[in-house]
CSV table of C-alpha atoms in Angstrom, one decimal:
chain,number,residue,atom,x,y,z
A,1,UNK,CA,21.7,-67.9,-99.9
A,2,UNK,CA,21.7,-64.3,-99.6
A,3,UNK,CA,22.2,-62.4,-96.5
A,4,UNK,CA,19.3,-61.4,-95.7
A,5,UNK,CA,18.1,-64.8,-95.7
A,6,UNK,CA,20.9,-65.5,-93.5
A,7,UNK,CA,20.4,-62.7,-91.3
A,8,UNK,CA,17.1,-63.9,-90.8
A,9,UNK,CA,18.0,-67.2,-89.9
A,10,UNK,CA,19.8,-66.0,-87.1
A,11,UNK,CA,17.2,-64.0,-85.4
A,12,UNK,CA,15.1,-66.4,-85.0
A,13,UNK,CA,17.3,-69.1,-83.7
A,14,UNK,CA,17.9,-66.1,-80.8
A,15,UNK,CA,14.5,-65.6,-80.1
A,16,UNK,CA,13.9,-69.1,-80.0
A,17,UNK,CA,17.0,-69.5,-77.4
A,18,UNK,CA,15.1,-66.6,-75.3
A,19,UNK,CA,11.4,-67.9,-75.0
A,20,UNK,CA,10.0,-68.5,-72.2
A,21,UNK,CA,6.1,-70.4,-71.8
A,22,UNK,CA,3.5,-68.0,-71.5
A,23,UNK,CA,1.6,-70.4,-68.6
A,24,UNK,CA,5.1,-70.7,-67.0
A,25,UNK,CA,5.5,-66.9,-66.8
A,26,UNK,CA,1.6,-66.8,-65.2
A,27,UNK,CA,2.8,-69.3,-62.7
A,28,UNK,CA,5.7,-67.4,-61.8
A,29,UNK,CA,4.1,-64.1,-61.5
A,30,UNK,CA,0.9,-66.0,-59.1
A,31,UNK,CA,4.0,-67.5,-57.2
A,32,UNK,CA,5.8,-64.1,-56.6
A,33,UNK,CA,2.3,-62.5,-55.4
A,34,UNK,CA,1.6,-65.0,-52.9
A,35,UNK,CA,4.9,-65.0,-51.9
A,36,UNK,CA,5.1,-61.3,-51.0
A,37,UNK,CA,1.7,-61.5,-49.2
A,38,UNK,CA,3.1,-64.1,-47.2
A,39,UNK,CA,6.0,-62.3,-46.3
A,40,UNK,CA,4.2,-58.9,-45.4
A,41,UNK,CA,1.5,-60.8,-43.4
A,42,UNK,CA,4.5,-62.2,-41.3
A,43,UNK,CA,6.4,-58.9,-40.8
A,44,UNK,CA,2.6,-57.1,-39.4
A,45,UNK,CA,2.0,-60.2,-37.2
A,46,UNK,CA,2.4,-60.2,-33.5
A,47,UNK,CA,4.4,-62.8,-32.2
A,48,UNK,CA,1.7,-65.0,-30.1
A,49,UNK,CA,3.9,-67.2,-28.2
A,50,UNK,CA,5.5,-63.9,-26.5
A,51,UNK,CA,2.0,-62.1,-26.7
A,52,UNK,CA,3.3,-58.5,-26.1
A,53,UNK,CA,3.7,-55.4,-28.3
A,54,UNK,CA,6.4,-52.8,-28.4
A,55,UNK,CA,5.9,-49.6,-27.4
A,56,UNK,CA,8.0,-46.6,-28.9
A,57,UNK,CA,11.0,-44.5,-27.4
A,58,UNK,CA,11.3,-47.3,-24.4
A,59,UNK,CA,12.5,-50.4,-24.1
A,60,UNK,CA,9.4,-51.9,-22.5
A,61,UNK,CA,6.0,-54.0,-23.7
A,62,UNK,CA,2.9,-54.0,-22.6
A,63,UNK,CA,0.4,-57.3,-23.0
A,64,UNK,CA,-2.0,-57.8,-25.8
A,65,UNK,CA,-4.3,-58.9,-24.2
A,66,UNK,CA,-4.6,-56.8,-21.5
A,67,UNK,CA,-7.5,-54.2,-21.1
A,68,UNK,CA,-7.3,-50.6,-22.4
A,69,UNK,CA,-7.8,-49.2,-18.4
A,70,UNK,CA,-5.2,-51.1,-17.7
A,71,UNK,CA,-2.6,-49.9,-19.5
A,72,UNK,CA,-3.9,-46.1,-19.3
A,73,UNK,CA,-3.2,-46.7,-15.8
A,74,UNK,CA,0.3,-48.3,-16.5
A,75,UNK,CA,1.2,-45.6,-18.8
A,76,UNK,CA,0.1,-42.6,-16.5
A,77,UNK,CA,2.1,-44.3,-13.8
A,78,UNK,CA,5.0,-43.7,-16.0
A,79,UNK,CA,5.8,-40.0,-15.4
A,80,UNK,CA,8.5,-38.3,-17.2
A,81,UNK,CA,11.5,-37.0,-15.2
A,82,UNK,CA,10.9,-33.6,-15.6
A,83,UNK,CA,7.2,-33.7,-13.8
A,84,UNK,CA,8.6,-35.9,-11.2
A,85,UNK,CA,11.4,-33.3,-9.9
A,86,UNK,CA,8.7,-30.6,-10.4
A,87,UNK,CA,6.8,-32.7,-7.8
A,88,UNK,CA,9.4,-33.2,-5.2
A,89,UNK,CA,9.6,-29.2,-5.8
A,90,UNK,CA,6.3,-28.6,-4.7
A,91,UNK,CA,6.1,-31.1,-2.3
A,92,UNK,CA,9.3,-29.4,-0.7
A,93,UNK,CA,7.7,-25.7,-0.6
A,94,UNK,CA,4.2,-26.9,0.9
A,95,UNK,CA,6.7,-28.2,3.8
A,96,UNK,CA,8.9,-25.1,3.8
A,97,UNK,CA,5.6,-23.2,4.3
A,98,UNK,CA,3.9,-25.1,6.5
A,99,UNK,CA,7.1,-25.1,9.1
A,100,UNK,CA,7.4,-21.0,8.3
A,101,UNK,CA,3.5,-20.4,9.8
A,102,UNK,CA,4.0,-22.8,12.3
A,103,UNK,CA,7.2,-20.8,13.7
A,104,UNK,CA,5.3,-17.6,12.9
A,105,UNK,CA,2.6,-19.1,15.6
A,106,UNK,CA,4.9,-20.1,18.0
A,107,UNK,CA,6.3,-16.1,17.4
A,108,UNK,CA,3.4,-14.5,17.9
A,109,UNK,CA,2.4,-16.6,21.0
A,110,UNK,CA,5.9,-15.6,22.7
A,111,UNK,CA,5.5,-12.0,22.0
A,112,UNK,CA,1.7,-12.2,23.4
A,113,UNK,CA,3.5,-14.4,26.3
A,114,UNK,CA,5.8,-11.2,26.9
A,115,UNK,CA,3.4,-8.7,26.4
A,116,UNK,CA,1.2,-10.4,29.1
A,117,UNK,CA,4.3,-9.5,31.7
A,118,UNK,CA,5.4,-13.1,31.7
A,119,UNK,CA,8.3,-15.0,29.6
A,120,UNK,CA,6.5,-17.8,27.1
A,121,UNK,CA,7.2,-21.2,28.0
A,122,UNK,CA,9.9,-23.4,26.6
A,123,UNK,CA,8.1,-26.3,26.7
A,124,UNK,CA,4.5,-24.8,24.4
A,125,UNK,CA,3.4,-27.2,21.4
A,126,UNK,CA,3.2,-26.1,18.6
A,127,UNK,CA,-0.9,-27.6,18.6
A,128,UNK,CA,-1.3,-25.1,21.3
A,129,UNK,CA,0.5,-22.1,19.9
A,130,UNK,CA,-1.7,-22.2,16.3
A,131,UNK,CA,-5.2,-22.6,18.2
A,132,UNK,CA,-5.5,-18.8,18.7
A,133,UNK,CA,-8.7,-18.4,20.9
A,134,UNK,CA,-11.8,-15.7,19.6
A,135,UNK,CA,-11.8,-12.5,21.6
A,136,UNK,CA,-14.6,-10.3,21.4
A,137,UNK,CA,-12.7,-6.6,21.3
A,138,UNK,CA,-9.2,-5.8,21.5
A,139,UNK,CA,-9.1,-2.1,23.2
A,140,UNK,CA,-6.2,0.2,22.6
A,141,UNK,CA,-4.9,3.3,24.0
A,142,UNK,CA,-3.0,5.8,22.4
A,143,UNK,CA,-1.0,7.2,24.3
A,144,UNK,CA,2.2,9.0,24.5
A,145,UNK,CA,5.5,9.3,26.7
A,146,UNK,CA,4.7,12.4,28.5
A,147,UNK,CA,1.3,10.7,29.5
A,148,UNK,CA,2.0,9.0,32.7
A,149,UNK,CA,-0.1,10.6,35.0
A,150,UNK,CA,-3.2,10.3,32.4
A,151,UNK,CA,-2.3,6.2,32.1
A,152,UNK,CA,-1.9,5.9,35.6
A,153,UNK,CA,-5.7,7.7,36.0
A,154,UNK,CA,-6.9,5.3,33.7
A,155,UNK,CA,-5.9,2.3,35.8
A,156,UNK,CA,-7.1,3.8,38.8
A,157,UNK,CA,-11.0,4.2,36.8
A,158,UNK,CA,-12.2,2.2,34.2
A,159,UNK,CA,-9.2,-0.3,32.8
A,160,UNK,CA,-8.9,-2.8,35.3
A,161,UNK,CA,-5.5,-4.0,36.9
A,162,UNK,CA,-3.6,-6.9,37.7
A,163,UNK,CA,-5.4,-10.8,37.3
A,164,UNK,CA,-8.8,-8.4,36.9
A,165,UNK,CA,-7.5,-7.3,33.5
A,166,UNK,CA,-6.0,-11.0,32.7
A,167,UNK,CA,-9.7,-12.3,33.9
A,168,UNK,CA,-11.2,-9.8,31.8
A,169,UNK,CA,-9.6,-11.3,28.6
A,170,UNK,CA,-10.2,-14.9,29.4
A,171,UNK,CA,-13.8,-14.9,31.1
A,172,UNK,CA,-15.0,-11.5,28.5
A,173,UNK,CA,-12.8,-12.1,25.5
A,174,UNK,CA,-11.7,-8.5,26.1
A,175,UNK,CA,-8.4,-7.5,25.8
A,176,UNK,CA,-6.5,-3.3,27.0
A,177,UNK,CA,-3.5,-2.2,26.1
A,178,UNK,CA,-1.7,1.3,26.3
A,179,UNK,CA,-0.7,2.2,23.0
A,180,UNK,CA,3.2,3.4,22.1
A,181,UNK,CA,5.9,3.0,19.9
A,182,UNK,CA,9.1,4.1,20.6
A,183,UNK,CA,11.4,7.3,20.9
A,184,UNK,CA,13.7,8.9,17.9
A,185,UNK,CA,16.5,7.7,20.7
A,186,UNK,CA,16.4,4.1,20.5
A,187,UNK,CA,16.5,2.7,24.1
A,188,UNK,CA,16.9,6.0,25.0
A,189,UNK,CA,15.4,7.8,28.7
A,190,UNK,CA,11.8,7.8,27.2
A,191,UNK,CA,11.8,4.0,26.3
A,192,UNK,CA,13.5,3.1,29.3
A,193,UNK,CA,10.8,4.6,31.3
A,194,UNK,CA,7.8,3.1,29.2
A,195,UNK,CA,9.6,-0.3,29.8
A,196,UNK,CA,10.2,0.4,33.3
A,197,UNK,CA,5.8,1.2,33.9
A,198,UNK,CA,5.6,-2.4,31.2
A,199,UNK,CA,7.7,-4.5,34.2
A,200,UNK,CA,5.5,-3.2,36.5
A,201,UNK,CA,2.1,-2.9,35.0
A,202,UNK,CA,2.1,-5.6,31.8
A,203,UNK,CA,-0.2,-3.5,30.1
A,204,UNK,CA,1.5,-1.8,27.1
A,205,UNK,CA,1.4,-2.5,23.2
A,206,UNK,CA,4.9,-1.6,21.8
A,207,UNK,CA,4.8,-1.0,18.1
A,208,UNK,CA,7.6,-1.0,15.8
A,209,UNK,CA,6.9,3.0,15.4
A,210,UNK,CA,8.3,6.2,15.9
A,211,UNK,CA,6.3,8.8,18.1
A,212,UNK,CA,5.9,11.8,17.4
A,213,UNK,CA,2.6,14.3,17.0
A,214,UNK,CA,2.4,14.4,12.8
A,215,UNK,CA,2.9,10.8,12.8
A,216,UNK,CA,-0.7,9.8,14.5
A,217,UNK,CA,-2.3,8.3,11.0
A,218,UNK,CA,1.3,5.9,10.8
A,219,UNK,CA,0.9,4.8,14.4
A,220,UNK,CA,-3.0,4.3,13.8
A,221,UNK,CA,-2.0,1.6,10.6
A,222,UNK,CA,1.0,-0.1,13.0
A,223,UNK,CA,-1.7,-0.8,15.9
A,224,UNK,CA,-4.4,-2.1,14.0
A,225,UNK,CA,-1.8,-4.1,11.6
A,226,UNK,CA,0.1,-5.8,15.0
A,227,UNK,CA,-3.5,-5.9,16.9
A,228,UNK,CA,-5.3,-8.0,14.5
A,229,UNK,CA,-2.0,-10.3,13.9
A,230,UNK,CA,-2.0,-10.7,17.7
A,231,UNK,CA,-5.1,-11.6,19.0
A,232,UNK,CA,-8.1,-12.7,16.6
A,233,UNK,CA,-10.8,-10.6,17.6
A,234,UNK,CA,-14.4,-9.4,16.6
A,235,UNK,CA,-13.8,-5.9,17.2
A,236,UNK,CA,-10.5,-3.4,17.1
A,237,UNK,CA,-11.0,-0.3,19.2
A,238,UNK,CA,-9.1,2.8,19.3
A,239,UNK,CA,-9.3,5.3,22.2
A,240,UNK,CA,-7.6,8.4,23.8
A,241,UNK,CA,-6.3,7.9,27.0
A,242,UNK,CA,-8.0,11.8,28.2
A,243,UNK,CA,-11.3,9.8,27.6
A,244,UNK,CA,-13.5,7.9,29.8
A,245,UNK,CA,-15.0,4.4,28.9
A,246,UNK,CA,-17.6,2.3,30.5
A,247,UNK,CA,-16.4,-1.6,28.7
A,248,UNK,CA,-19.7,-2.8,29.3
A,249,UNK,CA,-21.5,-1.2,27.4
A,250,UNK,CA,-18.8,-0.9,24.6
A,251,UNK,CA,-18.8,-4.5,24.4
A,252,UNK,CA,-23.1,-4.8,24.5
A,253,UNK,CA,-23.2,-2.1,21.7
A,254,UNK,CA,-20.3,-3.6,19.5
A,255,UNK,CA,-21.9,-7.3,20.5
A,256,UNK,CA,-25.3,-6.4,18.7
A,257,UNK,CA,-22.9,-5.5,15.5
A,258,UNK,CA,-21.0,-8.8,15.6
A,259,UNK,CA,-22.8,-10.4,13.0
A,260,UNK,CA,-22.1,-7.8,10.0
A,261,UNK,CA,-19.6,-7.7,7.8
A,262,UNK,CA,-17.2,-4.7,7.1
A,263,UNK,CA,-18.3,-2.4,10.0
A,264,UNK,CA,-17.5,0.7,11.5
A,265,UNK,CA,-18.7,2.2,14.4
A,266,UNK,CA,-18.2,5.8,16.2
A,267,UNK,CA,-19.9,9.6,16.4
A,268,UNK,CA,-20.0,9.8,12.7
A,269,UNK,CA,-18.5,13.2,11.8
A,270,UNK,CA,-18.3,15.8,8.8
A,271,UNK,CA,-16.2,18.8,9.7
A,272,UNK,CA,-15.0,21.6,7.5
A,273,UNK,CA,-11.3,21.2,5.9
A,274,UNK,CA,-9.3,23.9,7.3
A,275,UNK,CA,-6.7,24.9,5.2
A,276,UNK,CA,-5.0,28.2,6.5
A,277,UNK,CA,-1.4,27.5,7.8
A,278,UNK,CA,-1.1,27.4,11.4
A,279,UNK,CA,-4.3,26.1,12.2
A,280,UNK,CA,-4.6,23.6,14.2
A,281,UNK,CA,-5.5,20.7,12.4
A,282,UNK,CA,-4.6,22.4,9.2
A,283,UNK,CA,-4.5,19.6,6.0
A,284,UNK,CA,-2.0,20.2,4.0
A,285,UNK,CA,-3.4,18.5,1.4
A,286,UNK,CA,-6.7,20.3,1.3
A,287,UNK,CA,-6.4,20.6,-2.1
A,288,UNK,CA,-7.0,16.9,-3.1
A,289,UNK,CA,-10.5,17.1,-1.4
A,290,UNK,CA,-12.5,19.9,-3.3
A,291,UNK,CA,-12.4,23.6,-3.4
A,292,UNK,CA,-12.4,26.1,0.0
A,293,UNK,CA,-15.2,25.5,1.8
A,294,UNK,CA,-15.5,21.7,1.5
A,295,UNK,CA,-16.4,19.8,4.4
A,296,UNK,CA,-14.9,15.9,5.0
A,297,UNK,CA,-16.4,13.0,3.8
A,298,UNK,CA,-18.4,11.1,6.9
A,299,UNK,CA,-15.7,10.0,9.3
A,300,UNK,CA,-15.7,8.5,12.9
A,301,UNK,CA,-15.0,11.4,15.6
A,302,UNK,CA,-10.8,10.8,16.5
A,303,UNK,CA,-11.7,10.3,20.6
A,304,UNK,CA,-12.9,6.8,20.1
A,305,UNK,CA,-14.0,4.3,17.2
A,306,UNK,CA,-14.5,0.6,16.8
A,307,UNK,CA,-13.6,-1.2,13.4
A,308,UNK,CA,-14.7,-5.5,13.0
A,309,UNK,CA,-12.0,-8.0,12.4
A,310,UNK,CA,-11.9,-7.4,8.3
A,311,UNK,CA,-11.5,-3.8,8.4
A,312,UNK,CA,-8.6,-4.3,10.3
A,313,UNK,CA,-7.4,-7.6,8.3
A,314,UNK,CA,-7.2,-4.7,5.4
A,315,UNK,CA,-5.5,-2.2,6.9
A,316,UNK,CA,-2.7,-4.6,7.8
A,317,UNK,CA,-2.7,-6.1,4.6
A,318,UNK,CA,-2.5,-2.8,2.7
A,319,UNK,CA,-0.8,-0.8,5.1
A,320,UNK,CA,2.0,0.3,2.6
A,321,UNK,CA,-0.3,1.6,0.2
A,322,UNK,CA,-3.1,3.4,1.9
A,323,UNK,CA,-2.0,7.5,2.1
A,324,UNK,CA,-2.1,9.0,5.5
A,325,UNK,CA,-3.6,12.5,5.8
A,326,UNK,CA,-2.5,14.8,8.5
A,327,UNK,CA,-5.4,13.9,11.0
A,328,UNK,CA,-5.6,10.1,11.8
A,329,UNK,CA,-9.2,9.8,12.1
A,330,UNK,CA,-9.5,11.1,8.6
A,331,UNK,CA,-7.1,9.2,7.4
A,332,UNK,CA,-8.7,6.1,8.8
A,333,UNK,CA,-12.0,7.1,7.0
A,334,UNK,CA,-10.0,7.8,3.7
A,335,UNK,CA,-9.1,4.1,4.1
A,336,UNK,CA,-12.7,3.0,4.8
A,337,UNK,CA,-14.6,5.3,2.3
A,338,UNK,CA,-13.6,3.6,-1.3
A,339,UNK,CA,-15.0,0.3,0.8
A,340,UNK,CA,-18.3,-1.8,1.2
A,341,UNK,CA,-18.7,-0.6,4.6
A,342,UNK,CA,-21.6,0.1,7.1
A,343,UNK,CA,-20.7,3.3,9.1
A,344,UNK,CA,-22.4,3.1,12.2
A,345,UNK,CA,-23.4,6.3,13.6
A,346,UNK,CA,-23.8,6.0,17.9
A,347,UNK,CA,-23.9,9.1,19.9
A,348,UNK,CA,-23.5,7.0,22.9
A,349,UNK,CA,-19.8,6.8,22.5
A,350,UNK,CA,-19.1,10.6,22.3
A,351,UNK,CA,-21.6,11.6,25.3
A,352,UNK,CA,-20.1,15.0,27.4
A,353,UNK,CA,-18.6,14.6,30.8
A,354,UNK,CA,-21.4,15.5,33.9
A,355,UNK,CA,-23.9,16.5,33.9
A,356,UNK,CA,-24.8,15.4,30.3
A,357,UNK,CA,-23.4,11.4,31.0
A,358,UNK,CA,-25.3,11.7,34.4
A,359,UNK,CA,-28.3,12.8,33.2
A,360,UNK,CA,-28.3,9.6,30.7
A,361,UNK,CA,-27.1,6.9,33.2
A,362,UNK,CA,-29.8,8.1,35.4
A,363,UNK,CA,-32.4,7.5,32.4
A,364,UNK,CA,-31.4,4.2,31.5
A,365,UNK,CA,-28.8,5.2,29.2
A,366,UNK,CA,-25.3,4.5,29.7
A,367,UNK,CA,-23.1,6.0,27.7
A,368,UNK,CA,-20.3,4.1,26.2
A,369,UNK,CA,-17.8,7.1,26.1
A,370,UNK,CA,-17.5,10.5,27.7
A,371,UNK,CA,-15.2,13.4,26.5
A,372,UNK,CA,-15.4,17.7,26.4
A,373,UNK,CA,-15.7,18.4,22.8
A,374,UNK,CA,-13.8,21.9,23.8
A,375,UNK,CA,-10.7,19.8,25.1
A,376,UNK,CA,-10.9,16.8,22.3
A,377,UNK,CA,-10.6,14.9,25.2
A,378,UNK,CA,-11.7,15.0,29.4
A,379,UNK,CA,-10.2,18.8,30.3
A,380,UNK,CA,-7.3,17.7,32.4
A,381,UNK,CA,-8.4,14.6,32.1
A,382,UNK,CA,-5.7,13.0,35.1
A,383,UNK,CA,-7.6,14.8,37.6
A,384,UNK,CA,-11.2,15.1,36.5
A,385,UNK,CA,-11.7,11.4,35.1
A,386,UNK,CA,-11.5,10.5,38.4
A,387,UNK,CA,-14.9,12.7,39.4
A,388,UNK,CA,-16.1,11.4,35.8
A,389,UNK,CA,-16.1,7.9,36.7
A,390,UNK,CA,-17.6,8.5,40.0
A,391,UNK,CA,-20.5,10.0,38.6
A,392,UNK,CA,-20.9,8.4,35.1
A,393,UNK,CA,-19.0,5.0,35.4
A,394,UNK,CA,-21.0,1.7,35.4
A,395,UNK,CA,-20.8,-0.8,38.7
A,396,UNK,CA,-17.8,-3.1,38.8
A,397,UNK,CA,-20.5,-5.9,38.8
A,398,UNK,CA,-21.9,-4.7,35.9
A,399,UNK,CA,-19.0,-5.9,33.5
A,400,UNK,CA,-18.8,-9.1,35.6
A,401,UNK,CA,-22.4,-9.9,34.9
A,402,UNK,CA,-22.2,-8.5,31.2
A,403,UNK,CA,-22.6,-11.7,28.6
A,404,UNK,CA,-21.7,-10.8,25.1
């Protein structure tokens, strides 16, 4: 046999050896398919006898067969740890500031306590101390430590004294106060004797202010900032205490203003800016409002004016950024003009001293203030307010009676 023959021979006894049945290979391959299909089935399955489902990054389930609300509810319940000491943050600072305001209101009622000439009470709630009550004008009166005898002709004309002025401001929601900060010297002979008149009058408003002439438009922005923080009024007035004032009708002529917004009222005012050095009320600064020649913007007359509750709310807010000129009562117009203000123009509060205000109140029509234009005030206004008030001053029973 040759060997090729023989060769042959042997190749296909191995190939023999290695066959396989083509149905059995069929069967094996069907087998192995249903097999995998059975096995993947099983692995995507949820197990029904335990009937939950894991959820990822925790080791916790939530039921099948629970509905989809549900377990929005359950999973919004689950807040990280992060959040939750943000929370307690927050929920910490709303207390912080709630016990900060309520000490602030116990503050402000002591200090009201001790400006009133009598110590606050240990025993005040806190309830009571945050339910401020609504005054209709809060009435302030410059003044300054060489004034005595001009404060002391004020109590004995229009400001009334003793439980009259306390039953002023709870029957008339009216409130006076002499105006004054304190000396260069602190508690030195001036403020000693301002304290001194305070134990026995109760009628000053200290501010946290250092007096002195070129410092008017400051101590105008600390008495309307500590004013309306003090007492929540309608209406914040500012007066010289060489002026004469009939509260009455101040408080019937603000009254019929109450309901505007953003209001100020006085004897509306343009004068000429009056820049020579060594004038008196020279402006230094006469340059930022026009050329020589230039008259101020509309501005209430320094004697007396009247701002409402949000004009003053402003002011204190703002205080550190509003620019003070050298006269206060432009100043206090510089602060007003930029705003959406009604100016209310009333001659009634810058009337002349008799016969002028005599000839009115005989007519019907009281005026609200009286001043000599010449003096900027009454001419030696501790003796003569005395004759003013005689002769242009409205009955006692008229600010009784009054209804605001």
């Amino acid at each position: 046999m040759s060997v090729k023959n023989r060769a042959g021979i042997g190749g296909n006894d191995h190939s023999s050896r290695n066959f396989l049945p083509r149905k059995f290979v069929i069967l094996l391959c069907i087998g192995s398919f249903c097999a995998g299909m059975f096995f993947t089935e099983r692995m995507w399955m949820m197990p029904e006898e335990k009937n939950v489902v894991s959820t990822r990054n925790r080791g916790e389930s939530i039921p099948i067969k629970q509905d989809r609300k549900q377990v929005f509810r359950q999973e919004s319940n689950h807040v990280p740890r992060d959040l939750s000491v943000k929370g307690n943050s927050i929920q910490s600072l709303d207390k912080t500031i709630s016990k900060l305001e309520e000490e602030l209101a116990a503050a402000r009622a002591a200090q009201e306590s001790i400006i009133n000439g009598s110590p606050a009470a240990e025993s005040l709630n806190i309830a009571d101390l945050t339910s401020k009550r609504k005054y209709l004008m809060v009435v302030g009166i410059n003044t300054a430590f060489n004034s005595r005898k001009r404060r002391d002709s004020v109590r004995g004309t229009w400001m009334p004294q003793g439980d009259k002025r306390k039953k002023l401001e709870e029957e008339k929601g009216i409130v006076i106060r002499f105006v004054i900060g304190h000396s260069s010297t602190s508690g030195g002979i001036l403020d000693k004797a301002i304290e001194a008149e305070e134990n026995k009058h109760g009628d000053f408003l200290r501010l946290e202010h250092v007096e002195g002439y070129l410092e008017l438009s400051a101590k105008t922005k600390a008495y309307f900032s500590m004013a309306v923080g003090l007492w929540d009024a309608d209406f914040y007035i500012k007066v010289d205490d060489d002026v004469h004032v009939n509260i009455a009708t101040l408080g019937k002529i603000l009254s019929s203003h109450r309901l505007k917004p953003r209001v100020y009222v006085g004897c509306m005012k343009s004068g000429p800016i009056l820049a020579k050095k060594g004038v008196r009320y020279q402006e230094p600064e006469h340059w930022k409002l026009g050329g020589e020649g230039n008259k101020y913007f509309r501005h209430a007359t320094g004697q007396l004016y009247a701002i409402s509750n949000d004009l003053a709310t402003y002011i204190a807010i703002n205080q550190h950024l509003l620019h003070k000129y050298a006269n206060e009562d432009v100043s206090l117009g510089a602060w007003l003009i930029g705003l959406d203000v009604t100016h209310v123009d009333d001659k009634s509060l810058c009337c002349g001293t008799p016969p002028d205000c005599e000839w009115k109140a005989q007519a019907g029509n009281v005026c609200g203030a009286s001043f000599d234009w010449t003096c900027s005030g009454i001419c030696r206004s501790d003796e003569r307010i005395y004759e003013v008030h005689q002769r242009c001053g409205e009955s006692e029973d008229e600010l009784w009676k009054a209804t605001f």
